[in-house]
């Protein structure tokens, strides 16, 4: 049951976050042929909330939805605090990595930005969801 739970919740989390990232990308950069990498309206600046929200939602939502399945149920404050810490760690590790990756790039096409954000968020959400739910399963 535990493997099925983790696989199902990770899949759901991936789909939901992919749709949110696609929507936010369309809102932020839709209609632009080229997107600047640097500056306030650039890709790296936009990755800050993307990483934070994906990590937070990938940890908190599946944990809260399945909270009652665990014995004893984890405290809501624990789930929220862990999600916040994971979100901050995601920003502190992935933004510098993306900065290094894009250091000599001035602009990206809209499709390049979309692929970058979709792949980054899929990697992030799957890892955070797996880690969060497995951590709750091993507490039992």
Coordinates of N, CA, C and O in Angstrom, one line a residue:
X1 N 0.8 -1.2 0.0 CA 0.0 0.0 0.0 C 0.9 1.3 0.0 O 0.5 2.2 -0.7
X2 N 2.0 1.3 0.7 CA 2.8 2.5 0.8 C 3.4 2.9 -0.5 O 3.4 4.0 -0.9
X3 N 3.9 1.9 -1.3 CA 4.4 2.2 -2.6 C 3.4 2.8 -3.5 O 3.6 3.7 -4.3
X4 N 2.2 2.2 -3.5 CA 1.1 2.7 -4.3 C 0.7 4.1 -3.9 O 0.4 4.9 -4.8
X5 N 0.6 4.4 -2.7 CA 0.3 5.7 -2.2 C 1.3 6.7 -2.7 O 0.9 7.8 -3.2
X6 N 2.6 6.4 -2.5 CA 3.6 7.3 -2.9 C 3.6 7.6 -4.4 O 3.7 8.7 -4.9
X7 N 3.4 6.5 -5.2 CA 3.4 6.6 -6.6 C 2.2 7.4 -7.1 O 2.3 8.3 -8.0
X8 N 1.0 7.1 -6.5 CA -0.2 7.9 -6.9 C -0.1 9.3 -6.6 O -0.3 10.2 -7.4
X9 N 0.4 9.7 -5.4 CA 0.4 11.1 -5.0 C 1.5 11.8 -5.7 O 1.4 13.0 -6.0
X10 N 2.6 11.1 -6.1 CA 3.7 11.8 -6.9 C 3.2 12.1 -8.3 O 3.4 13.1 -8.8
X11 N 2.4 11.2 -8.8 CA 1.9 11.4 -10.2 C 0.9 12.5 -10.2 O 0.9 13.4 -11.1
X12 N 0.0 12.6 -9.2 CA -0.9 13.7 -9.1 C -0.2 15.0 -8.9 O -0.5 16.0 -9.6
X13 N 0.8 15.0 -8.1 CA 1.5 16.2 -7.8 C 2.3 16.7 -9.1 O 2.3 17.9 -9.3
X14 N 2.8 15.8 -9.8 CA 3.5 16.1 -11.1 C 2.5 16.8 -12.1 O 2.8 17.8 -12.7
X15 N 1.3 16.2 -12.2 CA 0.3 16.7 -13.2 C -0.1 18.1 -12.7 O -0.2 19.1 -13.5
X16 N -0.5 18.3 -11.5 CA -1.0 19.5 -11.0 C 0.1 20.6 -11.1 O -0.2 21.7 -11.6
X17 N 1.3 20.3 -10.7 CA 2.3 21.4 -10.8 C 2.7 21.7 -12.2 O 3.1 22.8 -12.6
X18 N 2.7 20.7 -13.1 CA 2.9 20.9 -14.5 C 1.9 21.9 -15.1 O 2.3 22.8 -15.9
X19 N 0.7 21.7 -14.8 CA -0.4 22.6 -15.3 C -0.2 24.0 -14.7 O -0.3 25.0 -15.4
X20 N 0.2 24.1 -13.4 CA 0.4 25.4 -12.8 C 1.7 26.1 -13.4 O 1.6 27.3 -13.7
X21 N 2.7 25.4 -13.7 CA 3.9 26.0 -14.3 C 3.6 26.4 -15.7 O 4.0 27.5 -16.2
X22 N 2.9 25.6 -16.5 CA 2.5 26.0 -17.8 C 1.7 27.3 -17.8 O 2.0 28.2 -18.6
X23 N 0.7 27.4 -16.9 CA -0.1 28.6 -16.8 C 0.7 29.8 -16.4 O 0.5 30.9 -17.0
X24 N 1.6 29.6 -15.4 CA 2.4 30.8 -15.0 C 3.3 31.2 -16.1 O 3.6 32.4 -16.2
X25 N 3.8 30.3 -16.8 CA 4.8 30.6 -17.9 C 4.0 31.4 -19.0 O 4.6 32.3 -19.6
X26 N 2.8 30.9 -19.3 CA 2.0 31.6 -20.3 C 1.7 33.1 -19.9 O 1.7 34.0 -20.7
X27 N 1.3 33.2 -18.6 CA 1.0 34.5 -18.1 C 2.2 35.4 -18.0 O 2.1 36.6 -18.3
X28 N 3.4 34.9 -17.7 CA 4.6 35.7 -17.5 C 5.2 36.0 -18.9 O 5.7 37.2 -19.1
X29 N 5.3 35.1 -19.8 CA 6.1 35.2 -21.0 C 5.3 35.0 -22.3 O 5.9 35.0 -23.4
X30 N 4.0 34.7 -22.2 CA 3.2 34.4 -23.4 C 3.2 35.6 -24.4 O 3.1 36.7 -24.0
X31 N 3.4 35.3 -25.6 CA 3.4 36.3 -26.7 C 4.8 36.9 -26.9 O 5.0 37.7 -27.9
X32 N 5.8 36.5 -26.1 CA 7.2 37.0 -26.4 C 7.9 35.9 -27.2 O 7.9 34.7 -26.8
X33 N 8.6 36.4 -28.2 CA 9.4 35.4 -28.9 C 10.7 35.1 -28.2 O 11.1 34.0 -28.1
X34 N 11.3 36.1 -27.6 CA 12.5 36.0 -26.8 C 12.3 36.5 -25.4 O 11.7 37.5 -25.2
X35 N 12.8 35.8 -24.4 CA 12.7 36.1 -23.0 C 14.1 36.4 -22.5 O 15.0 35.6 -22.6
X36 N 14.2 37.5 -21.8 CA 15.5 37.8 -21.2 C 15.8 36.9 -20.0 O 14.9 36.5 -19.3
X37 N 17.1 36.5 -19.9 CA 17.5 35.6 -18.8 C 17.7 36.4 -17.5 O 17.3 36.0 -16.4
X38 N 18.2 37.6 -17.6 CA 18.6 38.4 -16.5 C 17.7 39.5 -16.3 O 17.0 40.0 -17.1
X39 N 17.6 40.0 -15.0 CA 16.8 41.2 -14.7 C 15.5 40.9 -14.1 O 15.1 39.7 -13.9
X40 N 14.7 41.9 -13.7 CA 13.5 41.7 -13.0 C 12.4 41.0 -13.8 O 11.6 40.3 -13.2
X41 N 12.4 41.1 -15.1 CA 11.4 40.4 -15.9 C 12.0 39.1 -16.5 O 11.4 38.6 -17.4
X42 N 13.1 38.7 -16.1 CA 13.8 37.6 -16.7 C 13.5 36.2 -16.2 O 12.7 36.0 -15.2
X43 N 14.1 35.2 -16.8 CA 13.8 33.8 -16.5 C 14.3 33.5 -15.1 O 13.5 32.9 -14.3
X44 N 15.5 33.9 -14.7 CA 16.0 33.6 -13.4 C 15.1 34.2 -12.3 O 14.9 33.6 -11.2
X45 N 14.7 35.4 -12.5 CA 13.8 36.1 -11.5 C 12.5 35.3 -11.4 O 12.0 35.1 -10.3
X46 N 12.0 34.8 -12.5 CA 10.7 34.1 -12.5 C 10.9 32.7 -11.9 O 9.9 32.1 -11.4
X47 N 12.1 32.1 -11.9 CA 12.3 30.8 -11.3 C 12.2 30.8 -9.8 O 11.9 29.8 -9.2
X48 N 12.4 32.0 -9.2 CA 12.3 32.1 -7.7 C 10.9 31.6 -7.2 O 10.8 30.7 -6.4
X49 N 9.8 32.3 -7.6 CA 8.5 31.8 -7.1 C 8.2 30.4 -7.6 O 7.5 29.7 -7.0
X50 N 8.6 30.1 -8.8 CA 8.3 28.8 -9.4 C 8.9 27.7 -8.5 O 8.2 26.7 -8.1
X51 N 10.2 27.8 -8.2 CA 10.8 26.8 -7.3 C 10.2 26.7 -5.9 O 9.9 25.7 -5.4
X52 N 9.9 27.9 -5.4 CA 9.4 28.0 -4.0 C 8.0 27.3 -4.0 O 7.7 26.5 -3.1
X53 N 7.1 27.7 -4.9 CA 5.7 27.2 -4.9 C 5.7 25.7 -5.2 O 4.9 25.0 -4.6
X54 N 6.5 25.3 -6.2 CA 6.5 23.9 -6.5 C 6.9 23.0 -5.4 O 6.3 22.0 -5.1
X55 N 8.0 23.4 -4.7 CA 8.5 22.6 -3.6 C 7.5 22.7 -2.4 O 7.3 21.6 -1.8
X56 N 6.9 23.8 -2.1 CA 6.0 23.9 -1.0 C 4.8 23.1 -1.3 O 4.4 22.3 -0.4
X57 N 4.2 23.2 -2.5 CA 3.0 22.4 -2.8 C 3.3 20.9 -2.9 O 2.5 20.1 -2.5
X58 N 4.4 20.6 -3.5 CA 4.8 19.2 -3.6 C 5.0 18.5 -2.3 O 4.9 17.3 -2.2
X59 N 5.3 19.2 -1.3 CA 5.5 18.6 0.0 C 4.2 18.7 0.9 O 3.8 17.7 1.4
X60 N 3.6 19.9 0.9 CA 2.5 20.1 1.9 C 1.2 19.5 1.4 O 0.6 18.8 2.2
X61 N 0.8 19.7 0.2 CA -0.5 19.2 -0.2 C -0.6 17.7 -0.1 O -1.6 17.2 0.5
X62 N 0.3 16.9 -0.7 CA 0.1 15.4 -0.5 C 0.2 15.0 0.9 O -0.5 14.0 1.3
X63 N 1.0 15.6 1.7 CA 1.1 15.3 3.2 C -0.2 15.6 3.9 O -0.6 14.8 4.7
X64 N -0.8 16.7 3.6 CA -2.0 17.1 4.3 C -3.2 16.2 3.8 O -4.0 15.8 4.6
X65 N -3.2 15.9 2.5 CA -4.3 15.1 2.0 C -4.3 13.7 2.6 O -5.3 13.1 2.9
X66 N -3.1 13.2 2.8 CA -3.0 11.8 3.3 C -2.7 11.7 4.8 O -2.3 10.7 5.3
X67 N -2.8 12.8 5.5 CA -2.4 12.9 6.9 C -3.1 11.8 7.8 O -2.5 11.2 8.6
X68 N -4.4 11.6 7.5 CA -5.2 10.7 8.3 C -4.8 9.2 8.1 O -5.2 8.4 8.9
X69 N -4.1 8.9 7.0 CA -3.7 7.5 6.8 C -2.5 7.1 7.6 O -2.3 5.9 7.7
X70 N -1.8 8.0 8.2 CA -0.7 7.7 9.1 C -1.1 7.6 10.5 O -1.9 8.3 11.0
X71 N -0.4 6.6 11.2 CA -0.7 6.4 12.6 C 0.6 6.6 13.4 O 1.5 5.9 13.2
X72 N 0.7 7.6 14.2 CA -0.3 8.7 14.5 C -0.2 9.7 13.4 O 0.9 9.8 12.8
X73 N -1.3 10.5 13.2 CA -1.2 11.5 12.2 C -0.2 12.6 12.5 O -0.1 13.0 13.7
X74 N 0.6 13.0 11.5 CA 1.6 14.0 11.8 C 0.9 15.4 12.1 O -0.2 15.6 11.6
X75 N 1.6 16.1 12.9 CA 1.1 17.5 13.3 C 1.1 18.4 12.0 O 2.0 18.3 11.2
X76 N 0.0 19.2 11.9 CA -0.1 20.1 10.7 C 1.1 21.1 10.7 O 1.7 21.4 9.7
X77 N 1.5 21.5 11.9 CA 2.6 22.5 12.0 C 3.9 21.9 11.5 O 4.7 22.5 10.8
X78 N 4.1 20.6 11.8 CA 5.3 19.8 11.3 C 5.3 19.8 9.8 O 6.3 20.0 9.1
X79 N 4.1 19.5 9.2 CA 4.0 19.4 7.7 C 4.3 20.7 7.1 O 5.0 20.8 6.1
X80 N 3.7 21.8 7.6 CA 3.9 23.1 7.1 C 5.3 23.6 7.2 O 5.9 24.2 6.3
X81 N 5.9 23.4 8.4 CA 7.3 23.8 8.6 C 8.3 23.0 7.7 O 9.2 23.6 7.1
X82 N 8.1 21.8 7.6 CA 8.9 21.0 6.7 C 8.8 21.4 5.2 O 9.7 21.6 4.5
X83 N 7.5 21.7 4.8 CA 7.3 22.2 3.5 C 8.0 23.6 3.2 O 8.6 23.8 2.2
X84 N 7.9 24.4 4.2 CA 8.6 25.7 4.1 C 10.1 25.6 4.0 O 10.8 26.2 3.2
X85 N 10.7 24.7 4.8 CA 12.1 24.5 4.8 C 12.5 23.9 3.5 O 13.5 24.3 2.9
X86 N 11.8 22.9 2.9 CA 12.1 22.3 1.6 C 12.0 23.4 0.5 O 12.8 23.4 -0.4
X87 N 11.0 24.3 0.6 CA 10.9 25.3 -0.4 C 12.1 26.3 -0.4 O 12.6 26.6 -1.4
X88 N 12.5 26.6 0.8 CA 13.7 27.5 0.9 C 14.9 26.8 0.4 O 15.7 27.4 -0.3
X89 N 15.1 25.5 0.7 CA 16.2 24.8 0.2 C 16.2 24.7 -1.3 O 17.3 24.7 -1.9
X90 N 15.0 24.5 -1.8 CA 14.9 24.4 -3.3 C 15.4 25.7 -4.0 O 16.1 25.6 -4.9
X91 N 14.9 26.8 -3.4 CA 15.3 28.1 -4.0 C 16.8 28.3 -3.8 O 17.5 28.7 -4.8
X92 N 17.4 28.0 -2.7 CA 18.8 28.2 -2.4 C 19.7 27.3 -3.2 O 20.9 27.6 -3.3
X93 N 19.2 26.2 -3.7 CA 20.1 25.3 -4.5 C 19.8 25.3 -6.0 O 20.7 25.4 -6.8
X94 N 18.5 25.4 -6.4 CA 18.2 25.4 -7.8 C 18.5 26.7 -8.5 O 18.9 26.7 -9.7
X95 N 18.3 27.8 -7.8 CA 18.5 29.1 -8.5 C 20.0 29.3 -8.8 O 20.3 29.7 -9.9
X96 N 20.9 29.1 -7.8 CA 22.3 29.2 -8.2 C 22.7 28.2 -9.3 O 23.5 28.5 -10.2
X97 N 22.1 27.0 -9.3 CA 22.5 26.0 -10.3 C 22.0 26.5 -11.7 O 22.7 26.4 -12.7
X98 N 20.8 27.1 -11.7 CA 20.2 27.6 -13.0 C 21.1 28.8 -13.4 O 21.3 29.0 -14.6
X99 N 21.5 29.6 -12.5 CA 22.4 30.8 -12.8 C 23.7 30.3 -13.5 O 24.1 30.9 -14.5
X100 N 24.3 29.3 -12.9 CA 25.5 28.8 -13.5 C 25.2 28.2 -14.9 O 26.0 28.4 -15.8
X101 N 24.1 27.5 -15.0 CA 23.7 26.9 -16.3 C 23.5 28.0 -17.4 O 23.9 27.8 -18.6
X102 N 22.9 29.1 -17.0 CA 22.6 30.1 -18.0 C 23.5 31.3 -18.0 O 23.2 32.4 -18.5
X103 N 24.7 31.2 -17.4 CA 25.6 32.3 -17.1 C 26.0 33.1 -18.4 O 26.2 34.3 -18.4
X104 N 26.1 32.4 -19.5 CA 26.6 33.1 -20.7 C 25.4 33.3 -21.7 O 25.6 33.6 -22.9
X105 N 24.2 33.2 -21.2 CA 23.0 33.3 -22.1 C 22.3 34.6 -21.8 O 22.0 34.9 -20.6
X106 N 21.9 35.4 -22.8 CA 21.2 36.6 -22.6 C 19.7 36.5 -22.8 O 18.9 37.1 -22.1
X107 N 19.3 35.7 -23.8 CA 17.9 35.5 -24.1 C 17.6 34.0 -24.4 O 18.5 33.3 -24.8
X108 N 16.4 33.6 -24.1 CA 15.9 32.3 -24.5 C 14.6 32.4 -25.2 O 13.9 33.4 -25.0
X109 N 14.3 31.5 -26.1 CA 13.0 31.5 -26.8 C 12.0 31.1 -25.7 O 12.2 30.5 -24.7
X110 N 10.7 31.4 -26.1 CA 9.6 31.0 -25.2 C 9.6 29.5 -24.9 O 9.4 29.1 -23.8
X111 N 9.8 28.7 -26.0 CA 9.8 27.3 -25.8 C 10.9 26.8 -25.0 O 10.8 25.8 -24.2
X112 N 12.1 27.4 -25.1 CA 13.2 27.0 -24.2 C 12.9 27.3 -22.8 O 13.2 26.4 -21.9
X113 N 12.3 28.4 -22.5 CA 11.9 28.7 -21.1 C 10.9 27.7 -20.6 O 11.0 27.3 -19.5
X114 N 9.9 27.4 -21.5 CA 8.9 26.5 -21.1 C 9.5 25.1 -20.7 O 9.2 24.5 -19.7
X115 N 10.3 24.6 -21.6 CA 11.0 23.3 -21.3 C 11.8 23.4 -20.1 O 11.8 22.4 -19.3
X116 N 12.6 24.4 -19.9 CA 13.4 24.6 -18.7 C 12.6 24.5 -17.4 O 12.9 23.8 -16.5
X117 N 11.5 25.3 -17.4 CA 10.7 25.4 -16.2 C 9.9 24.1 -16.0 O 9.7 23.6 -14.8
X118 N 9.4 23.4 -17.1 CA 8.7 22.2 -16.9 C 9.6 21.1 -16.4 O 9.2 20.3 -15.5
X119 N 10.8 20.9 -17.0 CA 11.7 19.9 -16.5 C 12.2 20.1 -15.1 O 12.3 19.2 -14.3
X120 N 12.5 21.4 -14.8 CA 13.0 21.7 -13.4 C 11.9 21.5 -12.4 O 12.1 20.9 -11.4
X121 N 10.7 21.9 -12.7 CA 9.6 21.7 -11.8 C 9.2 20.2 -11.6 O 8.9 19.7 -10.5
X122 N 9.3 19.4 -12.7 CA 9.0 18.0 -12.6 C 10.0 17.3 -11.7 O 9.7 16.5 -10.9
X123 N 11.3 17.6 -11.9 CA 12.4 17.1 -11.1 C 12.2 17.4 -9.6 O 12.2 16.6 -8.7
X124 N 11.9 18.7 -9.4 CA 11.7 19.2 -8.0 C 10.5 18.6 -7.3 O 10.6 18.1 -6.2
X125 N 9.4 18.6 -8.0 CA 8.1 18.1 -7.4 C 8.2 16.6 -7.1 O 7.8 16.2 -6.1
X126 N 8.7 15.8 -8.1 CA 8.8 14.4 -7.8 C 9.7 14.1 -6.6 O 9.4 13.3 -5.8
X127 N 10.9 14.8 -6.6 CA 11.8 14.5 -5.4 C 11.2 15.0 -4.1 O 11.3 14.2 -3.1
X128 N 10.6 16.1 -4.1 CA 10.0 16.6 -2.8 C 8.8 15.8 -2.3 O 8.7 15.5 -1.2
X129 N 8.0 15.4 -3.3 CA 6.8 14.6 -2.9 C 7.2 13.2 -2.4 O 6.8 12.7 -1.4
X130 N 8.2 12.6 -3.1 CA 8.7 11.3 -2.7 C 9.3 11.4 -1.3 O 9.0 10.6 -0.4
X131 N 10.1 12.4 -1.1 CA 10.8 12.5 0.2 C 9.9 12.8 1.3 O 10.0 12.2 2.4
X132 N 8.9 13.6 1.1 CA 7.9 14.0 2.1 C 7.1 12.8 2.5 O 6.9 12.5 3.7
X133 N 6.5 12.1 1.5 CA 5.6 11.0 1.9 C 6.4 9.8 2.4 O 5.9 9.1 3.4
X134 N 7.6 9.5 1.9 CA 8.4 8.4 2.5 C 8.8 8.8 3.9 O 8.8 7.9 4.8
X135 N 9.0 10.0 4.2 CA 9.4 10.4 5.5 C 8.2 10.2 6.5 O 8.4 9.7 7.6
X136 N 7.0 10.5 6.0 CA 5.8 10.2 6.9 C 5.6 8.7 7.0 O 5.2 8.3 8.1
X137 N 5.8 7.9 6.0 CA 5.6 6.5 6.1 C 6.6 5.9 7.1 O 6.2 4.9 7.8
X138 N 7.8 6.4 7.1 CA 8.8 5.8 8.0 C 8.7 6.2 9.4 O 9.4 5.7 10.3
X139 N 7.8 7.2 9.7 CA 7.5 7.6 11.1 C 6.6 6.6 11.8 O 6.5 6.6 13.0
X140 N 5.9 5.8 11.0 CA 4.9 4.9 11.6 C 5.6 3.7 12.3 O 6.7 3.3 12.1

